[in-house]
Amino acid sequence: MSRTLIPLFDEDTGLLLLAGMGNTGIDCFEVSSSEPFLSQVSHCLTDTSTKGVALVPKLALDVMSCEVVRVLQLTDSCILPISYQVPRKNSGHEFHDDLYPDTVGTTPAMSAEEWWKGGNKQVERISLHPDKRPKQKAAPAKQTPAKKEVASGGSKEDQARDCSTSSSPLSTPSSSAAPSRSPSSTSGLSSGFVPSPSPSQTAKAFQNLMGPTSKFRHIQGTVMHRDTHITNIRGLNLTTPGECDGFCVNRQRVAVPLAISGGQIAVFERSQPGKLPDTALPTIQNSVNVADFAWDPFDTHRLAVAGDDAKIRVWQVPEGGLKETLTEPKIIMQGHTEKIYSITFHPLASGLLVSSSYDLTVRLWNLETGKQVKVLDGHQDQVFGMAWSPDGKLLATVCKDGKVRIYDPRKSTSPVQEGPGPEGHRGARVVWVCDGKYLLVSGFDSRSERGLYLYSASSLSSGAVSSVPVNVSPSTLIPYYDPDTSVVILTGKGDTRVYIYEIVPEDPYFIECSSFNSPEPHKGLAFLPKTECNVRDVEVAVGLMLTKTTIEPVAFKVPRVKKEFFQDDVYSDTAVWWEPALTGSAWLSGSNDQHKKISLKPKDMTPVSEAPKEAPVRKYLPSSVYLEEKTDEQKKDELLNAMVAKLGNMDDPLPQESYEGVDEDEWDD
């Protein structure tokens, strides 16, 4: 859950202090009227979490110790003063007027009646110089029998202690009753400062205060070695429809559309990387333009292709890859009356395929019989995207008519839920996230800006529960969601940037992680099964990036220190989604099942959760290291000692003194 952020601003110094409720730190920023506008000054680490904060009035500051701000931190059991001091040479003996402009006084500028009548007077500003401050009249002390007893019965120290405990149930450290003149002994600063971060880290400091951060926030995308690339691809089709991912992959091979008449598709074996020959390659000839295509998730040899002629052709790639051009598909399925947009296999049941078409229908096909088994209606315009739920029971669609729909194909041909989708009409994609509790839609707003929209799968009619703007670009963001990490990776055809977010089922819903940038625009990005990840290098996803002439593997890694251990906090048991959980006929008859799961831990690795515990390392230095002001004499001594150490000891013999001379009788006459 997000934490409430409490801002405290001192207009005299321009310092902005931010404290998060429940956090153990207070960030200090300097606000400027020019760029960079906001720069972080310090980060104060406290021993206990914050329940509340308040600024102490300026007149209460110890100006002779160069104290510019003092904050009172409320914790579970006490109130702690935190002092901010500027180190100066003559601190404690001289008033530094450059630190203390005249501040707002305590005398009201007008009465309530004067303000009500239209008065606009300002409160008179006063100096903080001890000799120039206006003298305040001492308030008459109230004499009570209890205080008389205290005054007569103990020392002044005892009186102070008794009054403190009797007036409030909260106790304050006795050393903090008055501000100390020693910077290193100040209550707040004694807990330590960390060095001020760079401007690029300032935004991250806000995120740390405002809510949770992701363990994947520093995820790194890396293009693998050139030896793993497939190069010299020629005649790539760069004009595939927006509903098509551009190319598709499985564990063994890659299918790429070619810009050759007849709707030809090239198939490359992943086990045979390198430069392709300049000669013609064997292909799959569809005889019509390709609209979309997809590998069967349970059969690495079966490729389904949707064409412009409203037919779906199913091809069988022989063992070892294409040796000759294929012209006869194994199955031809026909039922749509107009061009097909996209096709998607069922994630659990074998032999089931769903397709969408310009005839505004979504049809379910059984590849075992080669016939359609369901026709879903209710769409008023083009279907941009479809996605099966993780349990395989429901089908979600996003449509150009501005609606997001959920179908239960075995029970009804009409949607069981419907709600407002993205306002833009350029394109959209949909994917189930957070164990099927939410739908993530990537689309466009009314200004054609790309964005992400999160919908509750149980109440689509309520609209998006959260959204995140991304950028302005013409291509639709294609999402890949990893259910093990809840990380979604998105990019568009023709983009150079890959966006990464962690999706959480509560506010803030979207946690942005580091992005990956490719050196040139890519035409698509498709991902491999989780078993292709090198867990020893903490890879959480491995994809293949299609460029104009190459296919390049990209590994997404989480930086970790103890790589010798299996990172079990990153790798949960993963579903064996490349094996069917049930047959298509069983699913159609009403059966349900789930994929079995396996661990990715190698036998010779120990989980990091079982690693030996190390002694905690102090990550910050005492404030005295940063705030101590050295005298001129100390600086001279340090400089002199450094010069002497560099020159060496003057009493040491010179190197030439160790050389041996020549005897007199050895000289030539």
XYZ file of C-alpha atoms in Angstrom:
669
model
C 0.000 0.000 0.000
C 1.176 3.564 -0.661
C 2.361 5.671 2.262
C 1.148 9.190 3.011
C 3.826 11.738 2.180
C 4.097 14.699 4.578
C 5.701 17.841 3.039
C 7.260 20.546 5.252
C 8.475 23.706 3.511
C 10.642 26.467 5.004
C 10.167 29.547 2.832
C 13.160 31.347 4.361
C 15.712 28.749 3.204
C 13.753 27.126 0.367
C 14.171 23.702 1.994
C 11.509 21.066 1.419
C 11.431 18.144 3.853
C 9.494 15.004 2.940
C 8.647 12.292 5.446
C 6.649 9.183 4.654
C 4.278 7.814 7.257
C 5.763 4.547 8.475
C 9.182 5.232 6.912
C 12.484 5.521 8.764
C 13.907 8.497 6.944
C 13.376 12.155 6.076
C 14.538 13.572 2.748
C 15.620 17.191 2.435
C 15.418 18.984 -0.932
C 16.317 22.510 -2.022
C 13.634 24.160 -4.142
C 14.828 26.600 -6.805
C 13.044 28.820 -9.305
C 15.342 27.607 -12.094
C 16.494 24.215 -13.288
C 16.900 21.666 -11.841
C 14.120 23.166 -9.655
C 14.483 20.372 -7.100
C 17.792 18.971 -5.855
C 18.280 16.623 -2.924
C 20.435 17.918 -0.092
C 20.445 15.044 2.382
C 18.684 11.929 3.610
C 18.338 11.581 7.386
C 18.009 8.010 8.631
C 16.042 7.599 11.844
C 15.975 4.660 14.221
C 12.188 4.316 14.333
C 9.352 4.748 11.861
C 7.554 8.066 11.512
C 4.015 8.603 12.794
C 4.026 12.360 12.266
C 6.338 15.352 11.769
C 6.175 19.098 12.424
C 8.454 22.119 11.945
C 9.668 23.975 15.012
C 9.118 27.789 14.806
C 12.137 29.725 13.550
C 12.429 31.738 16.749
C 13.187 28.510 18.628
C 16.247 27.691 16.477
C 19.779 27.900 17.839
C 20.995 30.393 15.257
C 24.449 30.719 16.813
C 25.036 27.036 16.005
C 23.851 27.636 12.406
C 20.718 25.576 12.927
C 18.462 26.390 9.950
C 15.634 23.880 10.423
C 14.432 21.699 13.275
C 11.833 18.961 12.893
C 9.960 17.089 15.585
C 9.396 13.445 14.689
C 6.542 11.580 16.342
C 7.198 7.854 16.847
C 5.320 5.104 18.662
C 6.807 5.986 22.040
C 8.473 9.398 21.918
C 8.993 12.739 20.182
C 12.470 13.208 18.697
C 13.965 16.550 17.583
C 15.937 16.411 14.339
C 18.226 19.371 13.754
C 19.611 20.553 10.410
C 22.769 22.648 10.770
C 25.062 24.276 8.233
C 28.746 23.746 9.141
C 30.515 27.107 9.451
C 33.980 27.961 10.756
C 32.853 30.348 13.483
C 29.770 28.389 14.407
C 28.788 29.102 18.009
C 30.448 32.525 18.121
C 29.118 34.483 15.158
C 25.676 35.125 13.631
C 25.647 34.303 9.895
C 23.105 36.667 8.413
C 23.338 34.999 4.968
C 21.612 31.935 6.471
C 18.873 33.845 8.237
C 16.791 36.345 6.278
C 14.142 38.212 8.220
C 11.355 35.803 9.088
C 7.641 36.187 9.727
C 6.998 37.560 13.204
C 4.516 36.475 15.816
C 2.439 39.668 16.044
C -0.792 39.527 13.987
C -1.033 42.053 11.170
C -4.724 42.759 11.737
C -7.734 41.581 13.602
C -10.382 39.264 12.211
C -12.768 42.198 11.795
C -10.194 44.143 9.770
C -9.624 41.158 7.451
C -13.359 40.682 7.061
C -13.678 44.296 5.965
C -11.104 43.820 3.207
C -7.793 44.413 4.949
C -4.688 42.841 3.371
C -1.876 43.708 5.751
C 1.119 41.406 6.055
C 2.735 40.150 9.237
C 5.825 42.184 10.059
C 9.080 40.341 9.475
C 11.678 40.267 12.221
C 15.358 39.487 12.448
C 16.627 36.267 14.008
C 19.770 37.972 15.293
C 19.824 37.447 19.073
C 20.512 41.154 19.712
C 17.817 42.410 17.324
C 14.897 40.213 18.265
C 11.878 41.998 19.779
C 11.586 41.408 23.483
C 8.546 39.405 24.441
C 6.632 39.967 27.605
C 6.923 37.053 29.970
C 3.626 35.385 30.661
C 2.634 35.333 34.340
C 3.362 31.941 35.823
C 0.421 30.011 37.189
C 1.043 28.936 40.735
C -0.431 25.621 41.738
C 0.040 23.682 44.933
C 1.530 20.759 42.989
C 4.299 22.910 41.496
C 5.063 24.530 44.801
C 5.623 21.085 46.252
C 7.948 20.179 43.415
C 9.855 23.436 43.702
C 10.431 22.993 47.369
C 11.056 19.309 47.369
C 13.809 18.664 44.824
C 16.529 19.944 42.567
C 15.937 21.749 39.278
C 16.879 18.591 37.378
C 14.279 16.602 39.304
C 11.681 19.288 38.617
C 12.281 19.143 34.891
C 12.061 15.367 34.884
C 8.874 15.318 36.948
C 7.184 17.971 34.813
C 8.104 16.127 31.635
C 6.612 12.861 32.779
C 3.504 14.369 34.317
C 2.527 16.628 31.434
C 2.569 13.999 28.669
C 2.660 10.231 28.367
C 5.287 10.659 25.652
C 8.886 10.858 26.785
C 11.654 12.819 25.110
C 15.354 11.941 25.352
C 16.898 14.127 28.036
C 19.812 14.984 25.788
C 17.357 16.501 23.325
C 15.683 18.905 25.664
C 17.688 21.750 24.192
C 19.505 21.879 20.872
C 23.151 20.925 21.198
C 25.904 23.146 19.881
C 27.877 20.164 18.642
C 26.715 18.979 15.226
C 27.822 15.425 15.931
C 25.724 15.173 19.069
C 22.475 16.456 17.622
C 19.700 13.922 18.064
C 18.487 13.742 14.487
C 21.829 13.982 12.759
C 23.528 11.416 14.950
C 21.657 8.703 13.084
C 23.667 9.643 10.012
C 23.461 11.136 6.552
C 24.077 9.375 3.285
C 25.764 11.355 0.510
C 23.450 13.449 -1.634
C 22.359 11.498 -4.704
C 22.725 12.650 -8.262
C 19.809 14.507 -9.912
C 18.800 11.306 -11.737
C 18.189 9.642 -8.370
C 15.948 12.384 -6.987
C 12.796 10.936 -8.561
C 13.605 7.527 -7.096
C 13.785 9.073 -3.631
C 10.190 10.239 -4.050
C 9.122 6.731 -5.047
C 10.833 5.242 -2.010
C 8.879 7.582 0.222
C 5.545 7.231 -1.503
C 5.211 3.488 -1.751
C 6.658 0.079 -2.481
C 9.496 -0.527 -4.879
C 10.038 -3.543 -7.068
C 12.808 -6.086 -6.656
C 12.955 -5.939 -10.466
C 13.383 -2.155 -10.654
C 17.023 -2.505 -11.796
C 16.333 -5.233 -14.347
C 18.837 -5.155 -17.201
C 18.271 -6.147 -20.815
C 21.354 -7.474 -22.593
C 21.760 -8.616 -26.186
C 23.523 -11.971 -26.157
C 26.754 -12.763 -27.985
C 26.788 -12.481 -31.759
C 27.424 -16.227 -32.041
C 23.786 -16.779 -31.001
C 22.354 -14.442 -33.685
C 20.677 -15.409 -36.917
C 21.890 -12.908 -39.510
C 21.533 -12.040 -43.183
C 17.728 -12.297 -43.222
C 16.561 -10.942 -46.555
C 13.137 -9.877 -47.815
C 11.513 -9.481 -44.389
C 7.855 -8.411 -44.508
C 7.661 -5.124 -42.589
C 3.955 -4.462 -43.235
C 2.221 -7.138 -41.180
C -1.156 -6.025 -39.729
C -1.181 -4.276 -36.371
C -2.906 -7.256 -34.724
C 0.040 -9.502 -35.675
C 3.122 -9.672 -33.416
C 5.432 -9.576 -36.457
C 6.951 -13.034 -35.926
C 6.571 -15.986 -33.545
C 8.948 -18.345 -31.756
C 9.016 -21.552 -29.752
C 11.789 -23.495 -28.043
C 13.110 -24.937 -31.309
C 12.364 -22.597 -34.193
C 11.384 -19.134 -35.406
C 8.780 -18.240 -38.043
C 9.278 -14.993 -39.973
C 6.999 -13.549 -42.713
C 8.657 -12.604 -45.990
C 7.729 -9.853 -48.420
C 7.372 -12.333 -51.279
C 4.202 -12.964 -53.263
C 2.209 -15.914 -52.064
C 2.393 -15.159 -48.352
C 5.625 -17.030 -47.721
C 6.994 -17.723 -44.230
C 10.602 -18.614 -43.469
C 11.338 -21.028 -40.615
C 14.753 -20.888 -38.878
C 16.102 -23.453 -36.438
C 17.326 -21.964 -33.156
C 19.944 -24.689 -32.942
C 21.557 -23.374 -36.128
C 22.504 -19.709 -35.542
C 24.815 -17.794 -37.824
C 24.740 -16.150 -41.217
C 22.068 -17.360 -43.610
C 23.142 -18.168 -47.175
C 22.516 -15.663 -49.939
C 20.654 -18.297 -51.935
C 16.897 -18.853 -51.698
C 15.660 -20.677 -48.615
C 12.840 -23.230 -48.357
C 9.639 -21.599 -47.086
C 5.995 -22.218 -46.274
C 3.820 -20.981 -49.169
C 0.332 -19.935 -48.101
C -0.707 -18.694 -51.559
C -2.365 -15.620 -49.918
C -1.091 -12.733 -47.783
C -0.473 -13.605 -44.139
C -2.641 -11.806 -41.560
C -1.421 -13.585 -38.417
C 0.325 -16.813 -37.422
C 1.142 -18.707 -34.223
C 2.992 -21.836 -33.091
C 1.017 -24.520 -31.310
C 2.261 -24.237 -27.679
C 2.169 -28.044 -27.306
C 3.665 -29.001 -30.678
C 6.834 -27.218 -31.824
C 6.268 -28.502 -35.377
C 2.721 -27.181 -35.910
C 2.186 -23.639 -37.232
C -1.262 -22.079 -37.733
C -1.517 -19.281 -40.332
C -4.482 -16.963 -40.935
C -4.772 -15.493 -44.421
C -6.550 -12.717 -46.254
C -8.923 -15.286 -47.752
C -10.616 -15.887 -44.356
C -9.040 -19.356 -44.086
C -6.796 -20.832 -41.402
C -4.076 -23.175 -42.624
C -2.251 -25.508 -40.267
C 1.248 -26.547 -41.346
C 3.481 -29.333 -40.064
C 7.204 -28.503 -40.083
C 9.280 -31.702 -40.423
C 11.819 -32.810 -37.834
C 15.058 -30.864 -38.236
C 13.364 -27.929 -39.970
C 12.450 -27.059 -43.515
C 14.461 -28.904 -46.113
C 12.136 -28.032 -48.973
C 9.302 -25.611 -49.627
C 5.928 -26.639 -48.193
C 2.894 -26.004 -50.389
C 0.236 -28.303 -48.892
C -1.075 -27.614 -45.368
C -2.199 -30.427 -43.101
C -5.513 -28.724 -42.281
C -7.544 -25.930 -43.893
C -10.319 -24.469 -41.736
C -12.954 -22.169 -43.210
C -15.899 -20.455 -41.550
C -15.224 -16.719 -41.414
C -16.795 -14.694 -44.196
C -14.172 -11.938 -44.193
C -10.458 -11.407 -43.545
C -9.130 -12.711 -40.223
C -7.447 -10.326 -37.750
C -5.697 -12.643 -35.325
C -5.482 -16.199 -33.969
C -4.639 -17.491 -30.470
C -4.163 -21.045 -29.164
C -5.784 -22.225 -25.933
C -3.172 -22.182 -23.110
C -4.253 -25.459 -21.437
C -6.198 -27.639 -23.870
C -4.529 -29.155 -26.919
C -5.911 -28.596 -30.399
C -8.056 -25.535 -29.628
C -7.684 -22.255 -31.524
C -9.655 -18.999 -31.433
C -9.792 -16.439 -34.261
C -11.261 -12.962 -34.851
C -12.366 -11.532 -38.186
C -13.708 -8.521 -40.025
C -17.081 -10.289 -39.965
C -17.179 -9.148 -36.285
C -17.226 -12.699 -34.932
C -14.815 -14.653 -32.763
C -14.707 -18.363 -33.607
C -13.395 -21.334 -31.670
C -11.845 -24.175 -33.680
C -11.075 -27.791 -32.856
C -7.953 -28.833 -34.760
C -8.677 -32.496 -34.074
C -11.748 -32.288 -36.308
C -10.776 -29.228 -38.371
C -14.134 -27.569 -37.660
C -15.416 -24.591 -35.726
C -17.206 -25.378 -32.460
C -18.283 -21.942 -31.203
C -19.157 -18.550 -32.698
C -18.975 -15.626 -30.259
C -20.833 -12.402 -31.084
C -21.415 -8.990 -29.518
C -18.624 -6.959 -31.111
C -19.623 -3.811 -32.982
C -16.284 -3.148 -34.657
C -12.813 -4.572 -35.251
C -11.406 -6.851 -32.526
C -7.947 -5.567 -31.600
C -6.843 -8.374 -29.313
C -7.832 -11.574 -27.495
C -6.451 -13.406 -24.449
C -7.360 -16.578 -22.562
C -7.543 -16.477 -18.764
C -4.840 -18.391 -16.842
C -7.321 -21.148 -15.902
C -8.453 -21.435 -19.525
C -12.124 -20.841 -18.728
C -12.639 -17.282 -20.000
C -11.716 -15.288 -23.082
C -11.130 -11.512 -22.963
C -11.313 -9.217 -25.983
C -10.632 -5.533 -26.598
C -12.476 -3.920 -29.491
C -12.353 -0.791 -31.614
C -15.879 0.032 -30.435
C -14.294 1.120 -27.127
C -15.305 -1.949 -25.110
C -13.493 -4.630 -23.149
C -15.414 -7.911 -22.963
C -15.138 -11.245 -21.182
C -16.667 -14.419 -22.643
C -17.295 -17.840 -21.161
C -17.334 -19.720 -24.505
C -18.638 -23.012 -23.117
C -21.679 -21.365 -21.523
C -22.656 -18.467 -23.777
C -21.878 -16.930 -27.141
C -22.518 -13.468 -25.682
C -20.164 -11.639 -23.312
C -20.671 -12.279 -19.598
C -19.064 -8.917 -18.787
C -18.523 -5.687 -20.673
C -16.904 -2.371 -19.771
C -15.375 0.785 -21.233
C -11.956 0.341 -22.830
C -9.312 2.829 -24.022
C -10.727 5.855 -25.824
C -8.291 5.727 -28.752
C -9.012 3.695 -31.875
C -5.501 3.045 -33.188
C -5.129 -0.431 -31.690
C -4.992 -2.319 -28.407
C -3.847 -5.547 -26.732
C -5.127 -7.394 -23.686
C -3.539 -9.863 -21.238
C -4.625 -11.391 -17.916
C -2.455 -10.494 -14.904
C -2.273 -11.082 -11.140
C -3.549 -14.694 -11.224
C -6.419 -13.754 -13.495
C -7.850 -11.127 -11.151
C -7.102 -8.217 -13.486
C -6.951 -7.425 -17.186
C -4.101 -5.326 -18.522
C -4.910 -3.434 -21.714
C -2.345 -1.508 -23.745
C -3.977 1.063 -25.982
C -4.344 4.745 -26.812
C -6.169 7.634 -25.187
C -8.225 10.277 -26.992
C -5.017 12.214 -27.806
C -3.368 9.132 -29.378
C -0.949 8.768 -26.470
C -0.019 5.196 -25.631
C -0.996 4.011 -22.177
C -1.627 1.015 -19.937
C -5.007 0.368 -18.339
C -5.768 -2.082 -15.528
C -9.277 -3.508 -15.106
C -10.717 -5.695 -12.390
C -11.838 -8.935 -14.041
C -14.809 -9.098 -11.672
C -16.191 -5.633 -12.505
C -15.366 -4.455 -16.024
C -18.294 -2.056 -15.990
C -16.528 0.049 -13.336
C -13.820 1.020 -15.795
C -10.070 1.013 -15.274
C -8.901 0.909 -11.660
C -5.577 2.448 -12.683
C -3.760 3.689 -15.773
C -0.281 4.820 -16.728
C 0.579 7.054 -19.716
C 3.604 5.824 -21.682
C 4.419 8.016 -24.690
C 3.246 9.129 -28.111
C 3.948 6.600 -30.868
C 1.879 5.100 -33.694
C 2.513 1.407 -32.913
C 0.547 -0.584 -30.348
C 2.473 -1.818 -27.314
C 2.622 -5.620 -27.386
C 2.691 -7.036 -23.822
C 4.458 -10.130 -22.544
C 3.412 -11.048 -18.991
C 5.385 -13.393 -16.748
C 2.996 -14.821 -14.118
C 5.913 -16.022 -11.956
C 7.280 -12.515 -11.335
C 4.199 -10.428 -12.242
C 6.451 -8.441 -14.589
C 5.108 -7.191 -17.907
C 7.483 -6.342 -20.770
C 6.109 -4.163 -23.563
C 7.319 -2.768 -26.850
C 5.904 -1.814 -30.224
C 6.903 -2.708 -33.752
C 9.401 -0.103 -34.917
C 10.299 0.981 -31.357
C 13.788 1.125 -29.875
C 12.670 1.077 -26.238
C 11.296 -1.832 -24.213
C 9.183 -0.839 -21.178
C 9.079 -2.980 -18.037
C 6.593 -2.777 -15.145
C 5.771 -4.913 -12.161
C 2.005 -5.250 -11.732
C 0.679 -5.471 -8.169
C -2.981 -6.056 -7.176
C -3.132 -2.932 -5.014
C -2.229 0.712 -5.184
C -0.038 1.879 -6.978
C -0.725 -1.150 -9.310
C 2.092 -0.161 -11.722
C 5.702 -0.095 -10.489
C 8.013 1.091 -13.253
C 11.321 -0.723 -13.682
C 14.383 0.024 -15.780
C 13.809 -0.006 -19.530
C 15.878 -1.597 -22.285
C 16.944 0.279 -25.401
C 17.959 -1.436 -28.617
C 20.552 0.207 -30.890
C 18.136 0.232 -33.833
C 14.362 -0.086 -34.299
C 13.175 -3.666 -33.848
C 10.300 -5.275 -35.716
C 9.149 -7.499 -32.889
C 10.034 -9.120 -29.564
C 8.892 -12.647 -28.691
C 9.712 -14.655 -25.563
C 10.859 -18.203 -24.866
C 9.781 -20.598 -22.075
C 11.122 -19.918 -18.582
C 13.371 -22.979 -18.813
C 15.498 -21.090 -21.352
C 16.586 -18.655 -18.604
C 20.050 -19.038 -17.091
C 19.186 -18.966 -13.390
C 22.895 -18.882 -12.476
C 23.017 -15.435 -14.078
C 19.593 -14.458 -12.614
C 17.857 -14.242 -15.980
C 14.112 -13.821 -15.509
C 13.138 -13.647 -19.192
C 14.759 -14.456 -22.529
C 13.343 -13.094 -25.767
C 14.204 -12.990 -29.432
C 14.366 -9.550 -31.040
C 13.654 -9.276 -34.756
C 15.442 -6.501 -36.646
C 15.491 -5.757 -40.348
C 18.117 -8.422 -41.081
C 18.777 -10.323 -37.816
C 17.226 -12.271 -34.964
C 19.039 -11.512 -31.696
C 18.464 -13.147 -28.284
C 17.964 -10.690 -25.421
C 18.312 -11.727 -21.766
C 16.619 -9.757 -18.995
C 18.598 -10.115 -15.766
C 18.119 -9.010 -12.172
C 21.432 -7.770 -10.699
C 22.306 -9.752 -7.573
C 25.454 -9.998 -5.466
C 25.285 -13.614 -4.313
C 24.936 -15.275 -7.692
C 26.418 -18.499 -6.332
C 23.052 -19.053 -4.605
C 19.739 -19.843 -6.281
C 17.573 -16.721 -6.003
C 14.418 -18.410 -4.734
C 12.786 -15.033 -4.028
C 12.906 -14.395 -7.788
C 12.188 -17.877 -9.133
C 8.960 -19.453 -7.968
C 7.891 -22.822 -9.363
C 6.979 -22.274 -13.009
C 4.156 -23.830 -15.013
C 5.003 -26.415 -17.656
C 2.888 -24.579 -20.211
C 4.508 -26.364 -23.155
C 2.634 -29.547 -22.164
C -1.193 -29.693 -22.395
C -3.182 -30.052 -19.191
C -6.084 -31.734 -21.029
C -7.355 -32.424 -24.536
C -9.515 -30.052 -26.498
C -12.414 -32.491 -26.482
C -12.238 -32.814 -22.702
C -12.269 -29.030 -22.299
C -15.229 -28.647 -24.635
C -17.135 -31.242 -22.616
C -16.666 -29.124 -19.450
C -13.463 -30.467 -17.876
C -10.860 -28.170 -16.324
C -7.283 -28.740 -15.269
C -4.055 -26.865 -14.595
C -0.464 -27.196 -15.724
C 1.898 -28.996 -13.410
C 4.741 -26.898 -12.024
C 8.475 -27.477 -11.756
C 11.311 -25.846 -9.865
C 14.051 -24.060 -11.792
C 16.652 -24.685 -9.068
C 19.693 -26.661 -10.251
C 20.632 -29.566 -7.986
C 24.052 -28.089 -7.163
C 22.759 -24.679 -6.015
C 21.629 -23.636 -2.523
C 18.635 -21.276 -2.187
C 19.626 -17.778 -1.142
C 17.051 -17.999 1.656
C 19.227 -20.735 3.213
C 22.517 -18.856 2.747
C 24.591 -18.195 5.900
C 23.657 -14.952 7.565
C 26.303 -12.229 7.473
C 26.871 -9.543 10.034
C 25.079 -6.321 9.056
C 27.274 -3.695 7.460
C 26.818 -0.040 8.369
C 25.722 1.590 5.142
C 26.104 5.183 6.258
C 28.629 7.198 8.155
C 28.120 9.327 11.253
C 27.140 12.888 10.602
C 30.380 14.091 12.134
C 32.239 12.793 9.075
C 30.261 15.163 6.869
C 29.671 18.061 9.217
C 32.987 18.387 11.039
C 34.695 21.666 10.120
C 38.507 21.477 10.224
C 40.634 24.421 11.264
C 43.271 25.957 9.033
C 46.005 24.449 11.209
C 44.545 20.965 10.810
C 44.363 21.385 7.036
C 48.009 22.578 6.916
C 49.159 19.607 8.989
C 47.297 17.145 6.772
C 48.766 18.713 3.620
C 52.278 18.710 5.038
C 52.006 15.084 6.150
C 50.767 14.060 2.724
C 53.688 15.831 0.987
C 56.234 14.253 3.324
C 54.762 10.819 2.795
C 54.968 11.291 -0.961
C 58.566 12.515 -0.915
C 59.738 9.766 1.428
C 62.128 9.907 4.380
C 64.967 12.373 3.848
C 67.290 10.193 5.949
C 67.017 7.234 3.583
C 70.112 6.658 1.363
C 69.939 7.667 -2.259
C 69.787 4.828 -4.813
C 73.157 5.748 -6.377
C 74.912 5.357 -3.030
C 74.446 1.599 -3.294
C 76.230 1.372 -6.656
C 79.693 -0.261 -6.674
C 82.630 1.868 -7.918
C 85.650 0.970 -10.089
C 89.093 0.218 -8.626
C 91.937 2.593 -9.509
C 93.895 -0.090 -11.378
C 90.941 -0.746 -13.697
C 91.068 2.716 -15.242
C 92.627 2.874 -18.699
C 95.607 5.145 -18.985
